[in-house]
mmCIF file of C-alpha atoms in Angstrom:
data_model
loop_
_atom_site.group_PDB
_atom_site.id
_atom_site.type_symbol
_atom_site.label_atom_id
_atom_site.label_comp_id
_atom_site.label_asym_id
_atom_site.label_seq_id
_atom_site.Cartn_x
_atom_site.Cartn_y
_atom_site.Cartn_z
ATOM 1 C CA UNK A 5 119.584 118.369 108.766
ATOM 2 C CA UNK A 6 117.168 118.122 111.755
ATOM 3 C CA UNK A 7 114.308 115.745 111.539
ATOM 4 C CA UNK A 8 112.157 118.579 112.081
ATOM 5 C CA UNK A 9 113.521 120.710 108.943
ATOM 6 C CA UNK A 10 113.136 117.623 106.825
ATOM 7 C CA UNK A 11 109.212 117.086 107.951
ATOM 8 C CA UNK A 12 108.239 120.400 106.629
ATOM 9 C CA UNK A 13 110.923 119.896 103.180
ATOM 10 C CA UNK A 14 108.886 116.745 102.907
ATOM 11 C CA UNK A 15 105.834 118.369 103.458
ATOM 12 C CA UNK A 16 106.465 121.387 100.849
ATOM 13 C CA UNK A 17 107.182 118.879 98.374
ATOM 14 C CA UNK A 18 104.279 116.527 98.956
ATOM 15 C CA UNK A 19 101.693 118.578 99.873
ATOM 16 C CA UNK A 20 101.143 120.594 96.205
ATOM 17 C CA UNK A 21 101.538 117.510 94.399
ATOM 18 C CA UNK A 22 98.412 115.398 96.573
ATOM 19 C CA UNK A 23 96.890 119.015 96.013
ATOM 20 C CA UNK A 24 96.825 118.455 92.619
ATOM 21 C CA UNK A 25 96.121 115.257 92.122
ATOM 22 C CA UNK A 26 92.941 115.692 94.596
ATOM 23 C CA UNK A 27 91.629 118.920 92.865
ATOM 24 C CA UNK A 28 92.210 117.803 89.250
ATOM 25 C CA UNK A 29 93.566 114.300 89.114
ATOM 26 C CA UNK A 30 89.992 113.177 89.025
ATOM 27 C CA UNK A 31 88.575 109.916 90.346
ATOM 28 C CA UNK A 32 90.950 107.559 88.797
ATOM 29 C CA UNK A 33 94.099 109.499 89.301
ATOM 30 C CA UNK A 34 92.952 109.633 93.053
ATOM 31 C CA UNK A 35 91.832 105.881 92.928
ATOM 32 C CA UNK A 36 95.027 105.118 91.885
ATOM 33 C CA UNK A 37 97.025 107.398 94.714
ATOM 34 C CA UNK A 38 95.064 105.732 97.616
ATOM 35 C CA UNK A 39 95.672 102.146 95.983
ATOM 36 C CA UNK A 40 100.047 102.891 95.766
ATOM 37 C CA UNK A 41 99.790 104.452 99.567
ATOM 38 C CA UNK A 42 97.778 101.821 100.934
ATOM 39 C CA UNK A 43 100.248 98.683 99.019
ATOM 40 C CA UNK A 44 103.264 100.963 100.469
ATOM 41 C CA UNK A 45 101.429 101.019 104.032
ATOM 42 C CA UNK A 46 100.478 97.019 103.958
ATOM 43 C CA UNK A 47 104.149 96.711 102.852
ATOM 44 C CA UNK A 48 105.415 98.291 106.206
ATOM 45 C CA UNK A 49 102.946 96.485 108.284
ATOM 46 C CA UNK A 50 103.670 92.990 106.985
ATOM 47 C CA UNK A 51 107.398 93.985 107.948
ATOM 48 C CA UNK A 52 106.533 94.682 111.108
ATOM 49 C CA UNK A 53 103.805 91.662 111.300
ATOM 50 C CA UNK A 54 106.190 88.985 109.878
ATOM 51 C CA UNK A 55 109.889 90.405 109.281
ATOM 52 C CA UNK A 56 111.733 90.277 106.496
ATOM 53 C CA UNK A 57 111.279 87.398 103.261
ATOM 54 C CA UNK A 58 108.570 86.178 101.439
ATOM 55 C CA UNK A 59 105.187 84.386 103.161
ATOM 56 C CA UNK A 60 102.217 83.133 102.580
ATOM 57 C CA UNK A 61 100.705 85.318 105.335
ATOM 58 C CA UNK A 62 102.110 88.665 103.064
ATOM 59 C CA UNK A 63 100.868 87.336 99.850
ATOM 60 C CA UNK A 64 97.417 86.986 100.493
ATOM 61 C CA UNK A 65 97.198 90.302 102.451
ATOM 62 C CA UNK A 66 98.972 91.932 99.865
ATOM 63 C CA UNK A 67 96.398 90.386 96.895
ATOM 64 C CA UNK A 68 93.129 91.246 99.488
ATOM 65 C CA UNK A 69 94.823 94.498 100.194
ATOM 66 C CA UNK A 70 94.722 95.180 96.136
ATOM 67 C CA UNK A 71 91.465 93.405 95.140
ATOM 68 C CA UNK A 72 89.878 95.069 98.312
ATOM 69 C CA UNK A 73 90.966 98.493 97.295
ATOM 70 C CA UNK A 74 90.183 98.202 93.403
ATOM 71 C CA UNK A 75 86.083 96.944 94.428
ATOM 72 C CA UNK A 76 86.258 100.157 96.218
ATOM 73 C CA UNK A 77 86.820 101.813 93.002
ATOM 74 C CA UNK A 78 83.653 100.680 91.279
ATOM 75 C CA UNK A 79 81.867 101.504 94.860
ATOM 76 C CA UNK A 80 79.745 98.487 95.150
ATOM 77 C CA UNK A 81 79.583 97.407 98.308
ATOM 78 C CA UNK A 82 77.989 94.075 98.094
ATOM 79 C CA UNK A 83 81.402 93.038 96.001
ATOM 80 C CA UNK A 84 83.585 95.155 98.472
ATOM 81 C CA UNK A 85 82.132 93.093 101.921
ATOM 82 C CA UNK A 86 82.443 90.084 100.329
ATOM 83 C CA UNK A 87 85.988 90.805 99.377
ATOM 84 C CA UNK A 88 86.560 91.072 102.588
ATOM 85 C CA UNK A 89 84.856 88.038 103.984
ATOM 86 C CA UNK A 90 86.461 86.201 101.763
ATOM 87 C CA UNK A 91 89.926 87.141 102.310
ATOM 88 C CA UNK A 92 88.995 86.204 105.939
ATOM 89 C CA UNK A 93 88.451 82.973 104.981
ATOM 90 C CA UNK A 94 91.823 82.495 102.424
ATOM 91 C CA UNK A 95 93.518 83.392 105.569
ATOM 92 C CA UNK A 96 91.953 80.945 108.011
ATOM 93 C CA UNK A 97 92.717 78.182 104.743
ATOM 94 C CA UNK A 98 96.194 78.895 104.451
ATOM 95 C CA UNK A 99 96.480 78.720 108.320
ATOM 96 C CA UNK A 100 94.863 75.155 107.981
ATOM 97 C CA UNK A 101 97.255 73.901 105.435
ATOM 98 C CA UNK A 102 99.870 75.100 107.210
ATOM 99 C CA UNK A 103 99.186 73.331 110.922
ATOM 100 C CA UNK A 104 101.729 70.456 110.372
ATOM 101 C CA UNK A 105 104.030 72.683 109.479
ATOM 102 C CA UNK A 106 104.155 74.917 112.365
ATOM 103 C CA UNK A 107 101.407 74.106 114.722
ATOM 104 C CA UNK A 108 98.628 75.151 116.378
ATOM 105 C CA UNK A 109 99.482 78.802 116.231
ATOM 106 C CA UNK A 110 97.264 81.194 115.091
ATOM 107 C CA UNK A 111 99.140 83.973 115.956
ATOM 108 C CA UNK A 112 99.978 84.767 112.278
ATOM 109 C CA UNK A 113 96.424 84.632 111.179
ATOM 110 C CA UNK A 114 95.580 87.069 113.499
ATOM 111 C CA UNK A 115 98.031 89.326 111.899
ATOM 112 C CA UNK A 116 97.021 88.865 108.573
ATOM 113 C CA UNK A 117 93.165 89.363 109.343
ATOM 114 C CA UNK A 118 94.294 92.426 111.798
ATOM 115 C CA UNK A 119 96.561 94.095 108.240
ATOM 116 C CA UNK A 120 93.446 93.327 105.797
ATOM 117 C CA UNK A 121 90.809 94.928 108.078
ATOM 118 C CA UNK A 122 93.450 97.866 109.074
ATOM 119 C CA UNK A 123 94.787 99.256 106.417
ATOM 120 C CA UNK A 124 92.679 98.181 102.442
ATOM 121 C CA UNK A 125 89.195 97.907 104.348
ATOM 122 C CA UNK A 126 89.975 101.233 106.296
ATOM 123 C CA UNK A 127 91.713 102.804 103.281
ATOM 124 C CA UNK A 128 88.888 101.954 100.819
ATOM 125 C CA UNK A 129 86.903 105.052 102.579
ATOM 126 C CA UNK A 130 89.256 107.398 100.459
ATOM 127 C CA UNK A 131 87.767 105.849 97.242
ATOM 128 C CA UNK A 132 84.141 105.712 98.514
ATOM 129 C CA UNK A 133 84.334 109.312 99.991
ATOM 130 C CA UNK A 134 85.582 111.000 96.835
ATOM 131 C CA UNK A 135 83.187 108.963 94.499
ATOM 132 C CA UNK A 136 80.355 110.933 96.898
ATOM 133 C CA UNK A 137 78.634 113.965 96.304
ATOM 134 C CA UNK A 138 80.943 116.807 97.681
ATOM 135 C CA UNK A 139 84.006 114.024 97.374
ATOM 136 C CA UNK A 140 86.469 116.705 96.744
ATOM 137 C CA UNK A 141 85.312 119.042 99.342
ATOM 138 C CA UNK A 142 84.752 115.962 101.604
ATOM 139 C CA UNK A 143 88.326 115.008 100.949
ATOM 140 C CA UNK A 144 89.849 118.623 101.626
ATOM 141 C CA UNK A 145 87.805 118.824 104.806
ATOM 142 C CA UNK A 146 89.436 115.634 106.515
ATOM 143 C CA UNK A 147 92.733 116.756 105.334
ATOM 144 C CA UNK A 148 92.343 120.077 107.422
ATOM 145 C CA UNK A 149 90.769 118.404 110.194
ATOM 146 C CA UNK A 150 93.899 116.094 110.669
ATOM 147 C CA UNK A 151 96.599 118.582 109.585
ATOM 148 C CA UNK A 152 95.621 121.489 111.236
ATOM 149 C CA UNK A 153 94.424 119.451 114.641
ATOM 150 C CA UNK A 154 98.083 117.876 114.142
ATOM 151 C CA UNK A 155 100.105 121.068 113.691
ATOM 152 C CA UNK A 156 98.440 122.607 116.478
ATOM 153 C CA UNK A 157 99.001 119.800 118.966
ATOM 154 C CA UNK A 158 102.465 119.486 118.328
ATOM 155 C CA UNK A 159 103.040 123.285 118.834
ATOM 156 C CA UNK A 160 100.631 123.394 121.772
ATOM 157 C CA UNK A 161 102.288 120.102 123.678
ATOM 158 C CA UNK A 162 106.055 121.013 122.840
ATOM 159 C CA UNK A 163 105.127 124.867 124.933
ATOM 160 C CA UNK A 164 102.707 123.763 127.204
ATOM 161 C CA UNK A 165 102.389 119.864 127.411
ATOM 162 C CA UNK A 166 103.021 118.335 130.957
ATOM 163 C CA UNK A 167 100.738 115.516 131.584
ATOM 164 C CA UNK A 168 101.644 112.467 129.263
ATOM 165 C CA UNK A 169 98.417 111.062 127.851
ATOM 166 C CA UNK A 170 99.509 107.400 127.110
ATOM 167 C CA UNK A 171 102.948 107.294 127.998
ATOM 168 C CA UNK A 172 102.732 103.180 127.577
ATOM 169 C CA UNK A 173 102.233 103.715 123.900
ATOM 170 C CA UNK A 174 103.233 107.293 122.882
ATOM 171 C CA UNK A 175 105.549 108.555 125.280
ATOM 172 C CA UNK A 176 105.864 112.373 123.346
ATOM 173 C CA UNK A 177 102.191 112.847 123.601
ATOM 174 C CA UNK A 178 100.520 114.720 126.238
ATOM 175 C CA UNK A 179 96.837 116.112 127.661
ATOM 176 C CA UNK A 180 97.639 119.809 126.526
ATOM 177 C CA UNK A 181 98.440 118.660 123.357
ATOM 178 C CA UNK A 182 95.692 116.929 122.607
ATOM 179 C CA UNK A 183 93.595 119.661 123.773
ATOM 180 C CA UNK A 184 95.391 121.701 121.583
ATOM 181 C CA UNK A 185 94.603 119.053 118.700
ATOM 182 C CA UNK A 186 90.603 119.433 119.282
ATOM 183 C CA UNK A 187 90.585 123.071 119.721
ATOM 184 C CA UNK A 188 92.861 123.155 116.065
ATOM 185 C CA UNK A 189 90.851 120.528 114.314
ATOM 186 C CA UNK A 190 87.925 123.156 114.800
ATOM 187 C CA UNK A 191 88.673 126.245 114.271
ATOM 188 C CA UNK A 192 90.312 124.618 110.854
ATOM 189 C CA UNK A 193 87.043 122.988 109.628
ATOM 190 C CA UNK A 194 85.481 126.017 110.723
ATOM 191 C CA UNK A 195 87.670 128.281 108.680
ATOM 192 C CA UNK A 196 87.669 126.055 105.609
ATOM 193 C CA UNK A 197 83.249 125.734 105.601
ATOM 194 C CA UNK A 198 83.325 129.374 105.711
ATOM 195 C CA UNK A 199 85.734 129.301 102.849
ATOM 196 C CA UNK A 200 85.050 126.530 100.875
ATOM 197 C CA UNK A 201 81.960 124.773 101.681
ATOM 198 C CA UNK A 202 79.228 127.034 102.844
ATOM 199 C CA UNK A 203 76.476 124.124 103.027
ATOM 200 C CA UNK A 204 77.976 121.942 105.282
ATOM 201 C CA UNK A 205 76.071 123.253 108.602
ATOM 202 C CA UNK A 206 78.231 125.082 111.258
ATOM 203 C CA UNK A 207 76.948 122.279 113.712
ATOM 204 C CA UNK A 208 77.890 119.303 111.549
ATOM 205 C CA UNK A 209 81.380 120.721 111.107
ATOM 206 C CA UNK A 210 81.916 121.405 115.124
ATOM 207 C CA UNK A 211 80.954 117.982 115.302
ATOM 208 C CA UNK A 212 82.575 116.385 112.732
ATOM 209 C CA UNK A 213 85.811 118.398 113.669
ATOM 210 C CA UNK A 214 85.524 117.547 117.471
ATOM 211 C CA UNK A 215 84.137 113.887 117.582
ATOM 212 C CA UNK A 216 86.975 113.343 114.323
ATOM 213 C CA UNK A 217 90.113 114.759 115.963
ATOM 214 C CA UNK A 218 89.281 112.110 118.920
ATOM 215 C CA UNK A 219 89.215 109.620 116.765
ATOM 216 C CA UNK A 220 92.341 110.366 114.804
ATOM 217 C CA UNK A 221 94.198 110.736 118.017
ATOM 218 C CA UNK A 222 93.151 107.114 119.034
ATOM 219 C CA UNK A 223 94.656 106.396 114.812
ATOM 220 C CA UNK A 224 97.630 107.408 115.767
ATOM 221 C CA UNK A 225 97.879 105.808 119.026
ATOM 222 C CA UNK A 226 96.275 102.384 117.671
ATOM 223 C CA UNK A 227 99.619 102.682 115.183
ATOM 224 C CA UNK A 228 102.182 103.389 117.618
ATOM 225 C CA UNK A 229 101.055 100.613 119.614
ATOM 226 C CA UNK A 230 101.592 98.219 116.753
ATOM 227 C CA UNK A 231 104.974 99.803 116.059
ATOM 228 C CA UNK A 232 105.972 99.510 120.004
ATOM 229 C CA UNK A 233 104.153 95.941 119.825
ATOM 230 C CA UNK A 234 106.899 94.825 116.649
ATOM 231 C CA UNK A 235 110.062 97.388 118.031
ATOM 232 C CA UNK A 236 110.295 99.518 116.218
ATOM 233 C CA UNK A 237 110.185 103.345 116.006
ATOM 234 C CA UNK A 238 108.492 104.366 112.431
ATOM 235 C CA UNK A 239 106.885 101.957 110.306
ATOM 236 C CA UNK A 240 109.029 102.870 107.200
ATOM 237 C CA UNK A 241 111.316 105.414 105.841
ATOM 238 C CA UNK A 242 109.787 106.717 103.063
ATOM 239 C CA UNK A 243 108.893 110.120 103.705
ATOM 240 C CA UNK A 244 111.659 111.844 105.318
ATOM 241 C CA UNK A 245 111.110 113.526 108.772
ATOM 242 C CA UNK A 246 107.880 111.740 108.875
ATOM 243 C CA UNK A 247 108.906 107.864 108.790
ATOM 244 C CA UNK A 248 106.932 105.406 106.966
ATOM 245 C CA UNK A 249 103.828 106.158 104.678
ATOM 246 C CA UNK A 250 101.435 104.407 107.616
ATOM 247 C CA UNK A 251 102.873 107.195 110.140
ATOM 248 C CA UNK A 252 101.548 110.261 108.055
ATOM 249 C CA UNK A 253 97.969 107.446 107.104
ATOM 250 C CA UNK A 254 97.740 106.716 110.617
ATOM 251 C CA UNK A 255 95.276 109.337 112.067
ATOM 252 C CA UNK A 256 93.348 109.973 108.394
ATOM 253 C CA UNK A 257 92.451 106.093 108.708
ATOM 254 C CA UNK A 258 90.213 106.052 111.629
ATOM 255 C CA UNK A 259 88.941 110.070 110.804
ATOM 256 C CA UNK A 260 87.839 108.666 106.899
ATOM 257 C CA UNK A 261 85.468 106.565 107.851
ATOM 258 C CA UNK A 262 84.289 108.372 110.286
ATOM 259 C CA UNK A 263 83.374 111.300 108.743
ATOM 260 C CA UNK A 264 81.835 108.861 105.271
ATOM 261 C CA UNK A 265 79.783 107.393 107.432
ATOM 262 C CA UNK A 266 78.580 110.768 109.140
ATOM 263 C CA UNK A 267 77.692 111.854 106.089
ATOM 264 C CA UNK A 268 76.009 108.944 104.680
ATOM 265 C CA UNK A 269 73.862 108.393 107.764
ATOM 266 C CA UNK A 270 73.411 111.577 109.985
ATOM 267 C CA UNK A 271 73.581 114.607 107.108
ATOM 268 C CA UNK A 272 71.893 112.752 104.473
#
């Protein structure tokens, strides 16, 4: 079966089910898919972070990644920053304790502190975001903006792309495509405001959809330099066609927050 075939059997399969759990799972149901994804995707980094076997370095990103991500839940954000801080700090400890063992190499701290603020503190937008006014719309129109932005630019690069955009990192990608990705990143949270969510202003949406598919794109690429970085090709193998579960988050972590704090600060 070609990898292609299997991303969109993967895709048929997945996509009604996170449908469903979006529309009618409700906010715990939700809380509870973002929490499994982003475990799964701190999982894959600290493979790629610190290989294979038990460390301290993946237990206490793995118990911020969790505590992080069930604050977010309760949507206090007082609690949720000083999760955060803190698990900075565990980190830095451990590192301490662990000097004479190893040396003055903070190389592995840096990894930890780089997982914890990557994937839980960038995740936790999911939570926050559908706990908002609008949460389910809000969470349908990110999903479009990365989907259809993505569908279009690998249709649009495969016929026309040429130039390579960052060959260093992402070799496949090119200018055309990502032209491609703007242009469908529009036009689909264009379509789905006229559809779906009438008061969200036709201006806010260009912008959202514009300014957001840039910074998906640089999502993506900021994961497939890690991957290059560790050597390996997808960060997991868990959804077939599509690699690991932070190759599919990749792009919707940097767009998330983006578009939370759009709302928060420049609609509200």
């Amino acid at each position: 079966m070609s990898p292609h075939l299997k991303r969109w059997l993967t895709a048929l399969v997945a996509v009604p089910a996170l449908f469903g759990i979006i529309a009618y799972g409700g906010n715990a149901s939700f809380a509870v898919l973002i929490i499994l994804a982003s475990l799964a995707g701190m999982y894959e980094y600290n493979r790629m972070a610190f290989g294979k076997g038990l460390s301290a370095e993946k237990v206490v990103t793995m118990t911020a990644a969790l505590l992080i991500l069930l604050t977010a839940v309760s949507g206090d954000a007082k609690v949720l920053f000083a999760l955060v801080a803190f698990s900075v700090m565990a980190v830095l400890m451990i590192n301490l304790l662990r000097i004479r063992e190893r040396g003055l190499d903070m190389a592995p701290a840096g990894r930890a502190l780089l997982g914890i603020l990557y994937i839980p503190a960038l995740m936790s937008h999911f939570i926050l975001i559908r706990g908002t006014q609008s949460g389910v719309l809000w969470i349908f129109f990110i999903l479009v903006l990365a989907f259809a932005g993505d569908i279009a630019a690998f249709y649009v690069g495969r016929q026309f792309g040429k130039r390579k955009l960052l060959p260093e990192v992402s070799p496949g990608k090119t200018v055309e495509g990502m032209i491609g990705l703007m242009a469908g990143s529009v036009v689909g949270c264009l379509l789905f405001r006229q559809w779906f969510f009438p008061e969200l202003g036709a201006a806010h949406t260009v912008v959202l959809g514009l300014v957001g598919s840039v910074v998906g794109q640089l999502g993506d690429l900021s994961e497939s330099a890690l991957k290059r970085s560790a050597g390996v090709k997808d960060s997991g193998v868990m959804l077939p066609g599509h690699g690991g579960i932070l190759d599919r988050l990749d792009c919707l972590m940097f767009i998330t927050p983006f578009v939370y704090y759009y709302q928060e600060f420049i609609i509200r």
